[in-house]
Coordinates of C-alpha atoms and ligand atoms in Angstrom, one line a residue:
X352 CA -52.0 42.6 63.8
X353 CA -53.1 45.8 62.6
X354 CA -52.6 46.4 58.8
X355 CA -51.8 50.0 57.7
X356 CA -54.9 51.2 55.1
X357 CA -53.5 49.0 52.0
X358 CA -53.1 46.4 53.6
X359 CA -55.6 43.5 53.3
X360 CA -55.8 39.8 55.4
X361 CA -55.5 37.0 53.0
X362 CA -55.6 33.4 53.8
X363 CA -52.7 32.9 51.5
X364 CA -50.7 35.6 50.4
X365 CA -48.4 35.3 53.5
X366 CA -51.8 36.3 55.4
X367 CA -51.6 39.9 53.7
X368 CA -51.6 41.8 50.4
X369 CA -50.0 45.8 50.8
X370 CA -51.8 46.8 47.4
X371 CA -49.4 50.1 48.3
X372 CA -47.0 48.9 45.9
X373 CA -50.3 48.9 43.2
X374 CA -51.3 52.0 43.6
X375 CA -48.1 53.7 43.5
X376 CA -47.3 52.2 40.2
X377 CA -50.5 52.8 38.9
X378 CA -50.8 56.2 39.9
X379 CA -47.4 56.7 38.1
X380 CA -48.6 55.8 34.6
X381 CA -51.5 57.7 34.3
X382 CA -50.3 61.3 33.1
X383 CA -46.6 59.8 32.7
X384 CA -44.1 62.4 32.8
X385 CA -43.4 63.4 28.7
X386 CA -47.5 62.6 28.1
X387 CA -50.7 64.7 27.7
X388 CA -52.5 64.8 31.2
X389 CA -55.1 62.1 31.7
X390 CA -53.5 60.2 29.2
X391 CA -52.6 56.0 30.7
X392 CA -50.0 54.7 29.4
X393 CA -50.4 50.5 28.7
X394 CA -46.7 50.2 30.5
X395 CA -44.0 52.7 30.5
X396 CA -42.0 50.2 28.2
X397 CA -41.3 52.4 24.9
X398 CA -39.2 49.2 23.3
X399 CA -39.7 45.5 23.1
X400 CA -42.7 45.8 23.3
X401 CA -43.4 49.5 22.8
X402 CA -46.4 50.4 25.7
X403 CA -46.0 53.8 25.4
X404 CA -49.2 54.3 23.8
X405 CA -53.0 55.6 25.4
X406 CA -55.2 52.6 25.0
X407 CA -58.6 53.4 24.9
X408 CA -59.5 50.1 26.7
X409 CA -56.6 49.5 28.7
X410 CA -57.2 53.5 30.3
X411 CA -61.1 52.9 30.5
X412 CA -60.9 49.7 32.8
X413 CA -57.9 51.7 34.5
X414 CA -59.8 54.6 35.2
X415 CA -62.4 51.7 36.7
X416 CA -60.0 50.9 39.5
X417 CA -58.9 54.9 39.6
X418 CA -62.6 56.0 40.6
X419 CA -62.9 52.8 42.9
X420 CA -59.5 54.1 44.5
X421 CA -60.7 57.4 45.0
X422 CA -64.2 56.3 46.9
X423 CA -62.1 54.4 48.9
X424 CA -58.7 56.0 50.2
X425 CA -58.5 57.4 53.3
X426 CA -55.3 59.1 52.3
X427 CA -55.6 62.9 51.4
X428 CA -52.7 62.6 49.0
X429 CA -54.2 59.9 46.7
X430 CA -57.8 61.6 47.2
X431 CA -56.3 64.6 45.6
X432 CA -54.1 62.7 42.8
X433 CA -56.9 60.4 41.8
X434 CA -59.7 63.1 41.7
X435 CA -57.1 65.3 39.3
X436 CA -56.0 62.2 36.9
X437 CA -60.0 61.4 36.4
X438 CA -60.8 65.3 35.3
X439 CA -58.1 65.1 33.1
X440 CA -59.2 61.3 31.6
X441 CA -62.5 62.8 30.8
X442 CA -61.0 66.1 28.8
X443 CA -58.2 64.1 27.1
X444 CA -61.1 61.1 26.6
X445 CA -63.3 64.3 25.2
X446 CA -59.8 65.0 22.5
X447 CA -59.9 61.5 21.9
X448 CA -63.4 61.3 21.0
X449 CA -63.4 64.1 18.2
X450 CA -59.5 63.8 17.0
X451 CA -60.2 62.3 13.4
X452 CA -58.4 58.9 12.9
X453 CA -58.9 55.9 10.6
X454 CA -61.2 53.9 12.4
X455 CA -63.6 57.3 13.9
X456 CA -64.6 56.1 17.7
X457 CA -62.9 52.5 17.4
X458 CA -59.5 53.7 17.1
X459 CA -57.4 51.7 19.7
X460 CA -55.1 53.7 21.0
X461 CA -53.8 57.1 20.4
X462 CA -50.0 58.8 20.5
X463 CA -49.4 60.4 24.1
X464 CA -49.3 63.5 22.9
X465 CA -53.4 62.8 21.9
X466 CA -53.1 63.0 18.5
X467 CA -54.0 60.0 16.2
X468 CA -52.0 56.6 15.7
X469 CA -52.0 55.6 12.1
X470 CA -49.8 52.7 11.9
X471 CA -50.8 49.9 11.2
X472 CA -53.0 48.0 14.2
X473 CA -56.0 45.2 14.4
X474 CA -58.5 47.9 13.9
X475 CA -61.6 48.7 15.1
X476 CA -61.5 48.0 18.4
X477 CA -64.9 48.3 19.6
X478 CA -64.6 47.6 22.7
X479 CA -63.5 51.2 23.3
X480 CA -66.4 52.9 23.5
X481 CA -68.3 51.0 25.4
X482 CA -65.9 50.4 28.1
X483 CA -64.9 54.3 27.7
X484 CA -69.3 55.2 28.3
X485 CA -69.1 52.7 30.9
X486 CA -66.2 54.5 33.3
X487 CA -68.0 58.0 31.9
X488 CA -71.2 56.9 33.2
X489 CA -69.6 56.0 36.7
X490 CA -68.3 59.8 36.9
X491 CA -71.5 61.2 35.8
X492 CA -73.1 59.9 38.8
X493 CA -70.4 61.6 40.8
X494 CA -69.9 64.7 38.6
X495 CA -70.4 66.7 41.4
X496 CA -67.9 66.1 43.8
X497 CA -65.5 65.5 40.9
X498 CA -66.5 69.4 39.8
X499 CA -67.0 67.8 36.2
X500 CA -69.9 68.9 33.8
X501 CA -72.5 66.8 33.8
X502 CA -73.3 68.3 30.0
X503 CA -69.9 67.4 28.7
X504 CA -70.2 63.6 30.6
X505 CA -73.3 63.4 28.7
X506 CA -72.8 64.6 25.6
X507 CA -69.9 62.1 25.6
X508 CA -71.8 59.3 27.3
X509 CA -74.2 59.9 24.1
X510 CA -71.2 60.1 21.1
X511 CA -69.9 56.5 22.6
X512 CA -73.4 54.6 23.0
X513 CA -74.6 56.1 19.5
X514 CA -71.4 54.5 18.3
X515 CA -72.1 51.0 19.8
X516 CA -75.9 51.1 18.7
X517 CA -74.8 51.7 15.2
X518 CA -71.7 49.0 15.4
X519 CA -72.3 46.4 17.6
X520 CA -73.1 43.6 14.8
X521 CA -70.4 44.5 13.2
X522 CA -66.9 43.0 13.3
X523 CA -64.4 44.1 15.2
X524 CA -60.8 43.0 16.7
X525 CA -60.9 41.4 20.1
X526 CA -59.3 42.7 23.2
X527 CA -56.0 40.5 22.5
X528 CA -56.0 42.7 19.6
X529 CA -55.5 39.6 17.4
X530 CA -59.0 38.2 15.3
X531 CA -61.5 40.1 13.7
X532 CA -65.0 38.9 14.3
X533 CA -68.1 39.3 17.1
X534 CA -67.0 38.7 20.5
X535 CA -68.3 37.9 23.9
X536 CA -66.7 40.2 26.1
X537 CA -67.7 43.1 23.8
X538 CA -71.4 42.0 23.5
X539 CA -71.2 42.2 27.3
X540 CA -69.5 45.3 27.6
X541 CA -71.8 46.8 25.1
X542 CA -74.9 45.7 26.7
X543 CA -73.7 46.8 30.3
X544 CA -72.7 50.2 28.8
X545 CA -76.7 50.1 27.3
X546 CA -78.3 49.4 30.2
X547 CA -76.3 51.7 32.9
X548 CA -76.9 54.4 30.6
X549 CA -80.4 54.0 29.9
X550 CA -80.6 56.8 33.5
X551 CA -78.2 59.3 31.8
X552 CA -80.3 58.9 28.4
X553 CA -83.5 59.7 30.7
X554 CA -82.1 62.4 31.9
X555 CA -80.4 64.3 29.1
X556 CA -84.2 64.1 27.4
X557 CA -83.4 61.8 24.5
X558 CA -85.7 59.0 23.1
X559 CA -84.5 55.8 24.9
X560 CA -85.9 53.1 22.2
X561 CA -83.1 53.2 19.7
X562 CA -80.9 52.3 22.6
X563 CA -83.4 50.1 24.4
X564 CA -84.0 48.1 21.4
X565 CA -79.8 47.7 20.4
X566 CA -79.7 46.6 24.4
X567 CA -82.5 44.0 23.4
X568 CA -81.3 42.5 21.0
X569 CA -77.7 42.2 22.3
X570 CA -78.8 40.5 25.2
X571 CA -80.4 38.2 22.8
X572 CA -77.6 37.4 20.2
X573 CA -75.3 36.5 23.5
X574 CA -77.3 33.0 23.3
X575 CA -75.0 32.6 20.7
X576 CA -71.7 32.1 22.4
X577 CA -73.2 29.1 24.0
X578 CA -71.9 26.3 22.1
X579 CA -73.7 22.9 22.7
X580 CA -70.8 20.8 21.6
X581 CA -68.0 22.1 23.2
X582 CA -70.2 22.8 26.4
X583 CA -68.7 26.5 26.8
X584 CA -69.1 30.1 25.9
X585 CA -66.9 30.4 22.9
X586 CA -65.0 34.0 23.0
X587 CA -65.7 34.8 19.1
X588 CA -68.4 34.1 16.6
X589 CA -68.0 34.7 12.8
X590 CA -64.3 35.2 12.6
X591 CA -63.7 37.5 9.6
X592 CA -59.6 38.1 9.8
X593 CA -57.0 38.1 12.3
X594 CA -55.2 34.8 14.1
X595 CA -57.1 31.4 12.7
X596 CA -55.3 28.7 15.6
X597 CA -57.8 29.9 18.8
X598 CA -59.9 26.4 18.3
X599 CA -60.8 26.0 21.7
X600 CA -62.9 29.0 21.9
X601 CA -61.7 29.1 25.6
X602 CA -60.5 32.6 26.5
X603 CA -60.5 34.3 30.0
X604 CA -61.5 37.3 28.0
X605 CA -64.7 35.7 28.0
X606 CA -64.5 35.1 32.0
X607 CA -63.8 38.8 32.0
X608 CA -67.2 39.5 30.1
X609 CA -69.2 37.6 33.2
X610 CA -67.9 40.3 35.5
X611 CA -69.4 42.7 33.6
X612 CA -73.3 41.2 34.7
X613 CA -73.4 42.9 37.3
X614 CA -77.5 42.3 37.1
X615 CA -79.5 39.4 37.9
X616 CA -81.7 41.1 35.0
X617 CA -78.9 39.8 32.4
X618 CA -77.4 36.4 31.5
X619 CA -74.1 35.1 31.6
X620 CA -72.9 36.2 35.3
X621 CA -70.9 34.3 37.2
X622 CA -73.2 32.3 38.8
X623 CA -75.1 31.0 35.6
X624 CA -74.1 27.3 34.9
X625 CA -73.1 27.9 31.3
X626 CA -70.3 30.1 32.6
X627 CA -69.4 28.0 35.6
X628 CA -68.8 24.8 32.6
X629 CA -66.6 27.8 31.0
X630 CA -64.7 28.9 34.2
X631 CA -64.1 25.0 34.5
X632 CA -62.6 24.2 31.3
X633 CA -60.6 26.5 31.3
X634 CA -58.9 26.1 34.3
X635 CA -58.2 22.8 33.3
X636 CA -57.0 23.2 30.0
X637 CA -54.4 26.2 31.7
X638 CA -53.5 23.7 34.3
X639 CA -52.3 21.1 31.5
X640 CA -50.7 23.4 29.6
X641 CA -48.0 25.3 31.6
X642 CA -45.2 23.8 33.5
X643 CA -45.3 25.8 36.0
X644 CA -48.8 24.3 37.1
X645 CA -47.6 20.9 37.8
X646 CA -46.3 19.6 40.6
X647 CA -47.3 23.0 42.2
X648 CA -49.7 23.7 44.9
X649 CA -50.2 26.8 43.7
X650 CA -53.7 27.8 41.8
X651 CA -53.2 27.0 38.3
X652 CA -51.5 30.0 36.2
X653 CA -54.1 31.2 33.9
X654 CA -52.5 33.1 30.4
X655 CA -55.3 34.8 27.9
X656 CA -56.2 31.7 25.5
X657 CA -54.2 28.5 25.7
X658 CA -53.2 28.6 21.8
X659 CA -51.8 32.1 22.2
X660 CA -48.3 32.4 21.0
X661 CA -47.9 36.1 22.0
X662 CA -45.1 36.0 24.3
X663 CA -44.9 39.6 25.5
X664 CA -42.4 40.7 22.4
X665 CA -43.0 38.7 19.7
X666 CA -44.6 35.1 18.9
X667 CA -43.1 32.3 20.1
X668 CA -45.0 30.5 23.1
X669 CA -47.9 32.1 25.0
X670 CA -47.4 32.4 28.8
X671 CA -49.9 33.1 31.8
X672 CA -50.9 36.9 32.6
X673 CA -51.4 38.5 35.8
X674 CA -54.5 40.6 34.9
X675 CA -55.5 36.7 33.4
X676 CA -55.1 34.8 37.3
X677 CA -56.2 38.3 38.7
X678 CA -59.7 38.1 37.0
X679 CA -60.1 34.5 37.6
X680 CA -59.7 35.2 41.1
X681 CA -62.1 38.4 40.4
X682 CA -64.5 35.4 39.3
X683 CA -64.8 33.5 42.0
X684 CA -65.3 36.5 44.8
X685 CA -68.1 37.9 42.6
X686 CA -69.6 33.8 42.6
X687 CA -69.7 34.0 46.5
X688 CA -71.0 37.9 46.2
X689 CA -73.4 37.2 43.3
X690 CA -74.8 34.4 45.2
X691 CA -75.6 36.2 48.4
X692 CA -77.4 38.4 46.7
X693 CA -79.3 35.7 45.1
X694 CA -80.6 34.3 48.4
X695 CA -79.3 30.7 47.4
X696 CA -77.1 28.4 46.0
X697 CA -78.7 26.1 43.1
X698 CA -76.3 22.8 42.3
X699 CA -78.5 21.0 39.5
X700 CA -76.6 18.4 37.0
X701 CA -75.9 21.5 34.8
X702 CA -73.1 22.6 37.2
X703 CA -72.7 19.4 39.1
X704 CA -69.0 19.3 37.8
X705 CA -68.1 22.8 38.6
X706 CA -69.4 22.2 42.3
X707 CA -67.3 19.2 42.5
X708 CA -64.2 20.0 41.4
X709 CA -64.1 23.9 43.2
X710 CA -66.8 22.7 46.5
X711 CA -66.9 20.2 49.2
X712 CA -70.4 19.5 47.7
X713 CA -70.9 16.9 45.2
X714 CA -74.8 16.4 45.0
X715 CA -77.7 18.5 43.5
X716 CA -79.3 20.6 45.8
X717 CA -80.3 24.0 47.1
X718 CA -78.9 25.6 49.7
X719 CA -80.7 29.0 51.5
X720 CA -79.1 31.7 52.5
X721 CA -80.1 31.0 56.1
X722 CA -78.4 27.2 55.9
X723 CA -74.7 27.1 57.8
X724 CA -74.1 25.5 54.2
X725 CA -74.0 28.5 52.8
X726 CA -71.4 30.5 54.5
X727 CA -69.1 27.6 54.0
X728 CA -69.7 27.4 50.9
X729 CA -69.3 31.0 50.2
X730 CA -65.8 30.7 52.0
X731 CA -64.9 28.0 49.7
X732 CA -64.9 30.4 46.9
X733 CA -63.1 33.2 48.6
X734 CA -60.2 30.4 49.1
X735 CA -60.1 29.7 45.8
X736 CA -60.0 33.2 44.9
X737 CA -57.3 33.6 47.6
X738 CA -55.2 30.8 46.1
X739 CA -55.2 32.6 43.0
X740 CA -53.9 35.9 44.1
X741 CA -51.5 34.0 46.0
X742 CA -50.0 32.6 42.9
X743 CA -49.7 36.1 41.2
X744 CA -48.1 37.4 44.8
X745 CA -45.8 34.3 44.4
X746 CA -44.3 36.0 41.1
X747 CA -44.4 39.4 41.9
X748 CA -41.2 41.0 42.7
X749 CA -40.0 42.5 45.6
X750 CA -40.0 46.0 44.8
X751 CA -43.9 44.7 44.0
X752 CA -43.6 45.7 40.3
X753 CA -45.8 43.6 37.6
X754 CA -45.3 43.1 33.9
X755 CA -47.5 41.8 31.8
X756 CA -47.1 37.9 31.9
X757 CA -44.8 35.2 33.9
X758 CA -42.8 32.5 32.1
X759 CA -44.5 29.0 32.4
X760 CA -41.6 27.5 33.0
X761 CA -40.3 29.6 35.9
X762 CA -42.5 31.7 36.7
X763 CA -40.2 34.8 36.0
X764 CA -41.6 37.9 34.7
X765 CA -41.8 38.9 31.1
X766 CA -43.3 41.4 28.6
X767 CA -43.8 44.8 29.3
X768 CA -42.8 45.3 32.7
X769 CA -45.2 47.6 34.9
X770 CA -48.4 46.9 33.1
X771 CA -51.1 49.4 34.1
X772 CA -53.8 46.5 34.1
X773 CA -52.0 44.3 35.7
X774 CA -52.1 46.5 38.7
X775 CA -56.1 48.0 38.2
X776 CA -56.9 44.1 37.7
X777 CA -55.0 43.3 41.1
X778 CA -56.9 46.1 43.1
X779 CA -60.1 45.2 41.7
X780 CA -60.1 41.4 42.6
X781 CA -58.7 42.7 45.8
X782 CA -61.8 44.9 46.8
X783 CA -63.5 42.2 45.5
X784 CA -62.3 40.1 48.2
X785 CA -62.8 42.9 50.7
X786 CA -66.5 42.6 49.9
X787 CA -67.0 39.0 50.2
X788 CA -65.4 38.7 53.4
X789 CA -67.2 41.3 54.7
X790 CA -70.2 39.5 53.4
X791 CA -68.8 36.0 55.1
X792 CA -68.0 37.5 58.8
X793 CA -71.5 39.1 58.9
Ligands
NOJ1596 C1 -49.4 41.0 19.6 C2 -50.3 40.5 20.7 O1 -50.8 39.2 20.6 C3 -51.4 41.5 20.9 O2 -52.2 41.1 22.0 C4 -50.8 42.8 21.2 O3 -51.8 43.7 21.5 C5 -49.9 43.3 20.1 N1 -49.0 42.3 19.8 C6 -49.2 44.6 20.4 O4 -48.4 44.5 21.5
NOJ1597 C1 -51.8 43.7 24.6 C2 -53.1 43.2 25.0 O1 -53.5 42.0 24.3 C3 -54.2 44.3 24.8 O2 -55.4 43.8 25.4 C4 -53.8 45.5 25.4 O3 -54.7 46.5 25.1 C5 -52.4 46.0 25.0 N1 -51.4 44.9 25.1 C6 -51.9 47.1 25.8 O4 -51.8 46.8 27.1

């Protein structure tokens, strides 16, 4: 069969995703009709819940997917569209940046027509920035084809990572936007923002230690999140304010923050074991939890943290989220990726149980790249990741829209409908999969 450009082979799925649908719907929302160019908006929901907002962090791992899309289209039309929407992130990013607002560069979101929101919000969300440098730092690497100044790129690259060096032991609202304290996902996303602009820095003629050393001693306070008893990475440390009921610890935000290693040089990528014991419990404390997971044989549903109680307009019962089972799907491409790159596969007692319940291989061992073993292996993980889109594909409509969450008892959708991150989460764990098949048939 031959599958028109957005079309990808899946083993589940029906044998195919058209990520057409995707990319339509995201293009859509970033410079919405009635907005500021370059502005995203979260969903184009103004009421229960009201979306209709530019989130710093939501736009940032948007624009992520947008440059990716761009690289990769062979279709004019989108070339054009998705080169236009990331000149006009950067100058609306660049408003964004030097608008005054309560919080300074950890606003979360701003009004659509770029100027401040003042209501009240979980704020800082410092997350922002660093995600924000990290999609700027991307673009600065391609400034020229994107006939975008590489002074401006740095100058902002600079404003966000001075912002992170001076705040990053601070406390700051999660990305559920929900409890005040330190947080895994940022501590990643800061020190990945750190250490891929440590080139720009070089360049632009600035003294690298202050940044060096804040990049340091992140890396070195992630230990942290390791918690001995629970045998996971907690999501937050040294909860300040903000929701008290997330005992667990488990959060796929934190599952989120692995993806962001994208260097053997840092800890707490996919492969390592601490995150694989992570990966694990959470899956099985999502497959308890929701009715929709039992009796299926669907991958389990996976929802943000399984105490939440946000239900996508107001608090009642927490359901599962597509950017949630997108990411964990994300997860276990980048395990099979990660590891070829790696050159092996270590199973030791530390992830014994992960290998067991997610492999055909139940023994401690290492397995070489040149082994059979090891393709297999690496084609057990795509499946898994393939069962997990499949379950999102299984409750996406027709019409291939996606809200933000699907009920746990029925799978319908719910919250805001046409969440932009649902659909940059989708494309990413797709061309995630792209690359580990590509990696597999080799
Ligand atoms: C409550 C949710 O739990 C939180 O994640 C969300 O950001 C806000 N409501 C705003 O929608
Ligand atoms: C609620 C989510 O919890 C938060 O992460 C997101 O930024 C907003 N909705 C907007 O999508």
């Amino acid at each position: 069969m031959t599958l028109s450009s957005g079309t990808y082979a899946f083993e589940n799925c029906n044998g195919y995703i058209d990520t057409d649908f995707s990319i339509d719907d995201l293009l859509l929302n970033a410079s919405y009709p009635g907005t500021k160019p370059g502005v995203v908006v979260a969903s184009p929901s103004r009421r229960d819940p009201d979306y209709f907002f530019h989130w710093v962090r939501d736009a940032a791992l948007v624009m992520d997917s947008m440059l990716q899309l761009n690289l990769k289209t062979l279709d004019a039309n989108v070339k054009i569209r998705t080169k236009k929407i990331l000149q006009d992130y950067v100058v609306f990013s660049r408003e964004n940046q030097i608008t005054p607002t309560l919080t300074g560069l950890g606003e979360p979101k701003f009004n659509v027509d770029g100027t401040a929101f003042n209501g009240p919000w979980g704020r800082p969300q410092n997350d922002g920035p660093a995600l924000r440098a990290n999609i700027l730092i991307s673009l600065y690497f391609h400034a020229k084809d994107f006939e975008l100044s590489e002074k401006l790129l740095g100058e902002m690259i600079l404003t966000d990572l001075d912002y992170v060096v001076k705040e990053w032991k601070n406390p700051s609202f999660d990305y559920w936007e929900e409890v005040k304290g330190l947080h895994f996902v940022n501590f990643m996303a800061y020190a990945r923002a750190l250490d891929r602009g440590q080139e720009v820095i070089r360049r632009l003629g600035v003294s690298a230690r202050p940044y060096r050393d804040a990049y340091l001693e992140i890396q070195d306070s992630l230990r942290k999140f390791w918690d001995p008893n629970k045998q996971i990475v907690v999501a937050t440390l040294d909860r300040v304010e903000g929701v008290d009921y997330k005992h667990s610890g488990i959060d796929v935000a934190t599952i989120i923050g692995s993806l962001y290693n994208e260097s053997h040089a840092r800890q707490f990528g996919p492969t390592s074991p601490q995150m694989q014991n992570t990966v694990l419990k959470m899956i099985d404390g999502f497959e308890n939890m929701y009715p929709i997971n039992h009796n299926s044989n669907l991958a389990t549903a996976i929802g943000r943290y399984p105490e939440d109680k946000y239900d996508g307009h107001g608090f009642g019962e927490g359901h599962p989220w597509f950017l949630a089972t997108h990411y964990t799907a994300e997860y276990f491409y980048r395990l099979g990726i990660d590891y070829n790159n790696a050159g092996k596969i270590e199973i030791t007692e530390q992830n014994l149980e992960f290998f067991k319940r997610f492999t055909s291989f139940n023994e401690p061992q290492i397995i070489e790249s040149d082994d059979d073993r090891f393709a297999m292996l690496l084609a057990e993980f795509a499946a898994h990741g393939d069962a997990f889109m499949a379950r999102t594909q299984e409750h996406i409509g027709r019409n291939g829209h996606i809200s933000e969450q699907y009920s746990r008892y029925n799978g319908y959708m719910r919250g805001a409908e046409r969440l932009t991150w649902s659909y940059a989460s989708q494309l990413t764990a797709v061309w995630a999969q792209e690359r580990l098949s590509n990696i597999i048939r080799k």
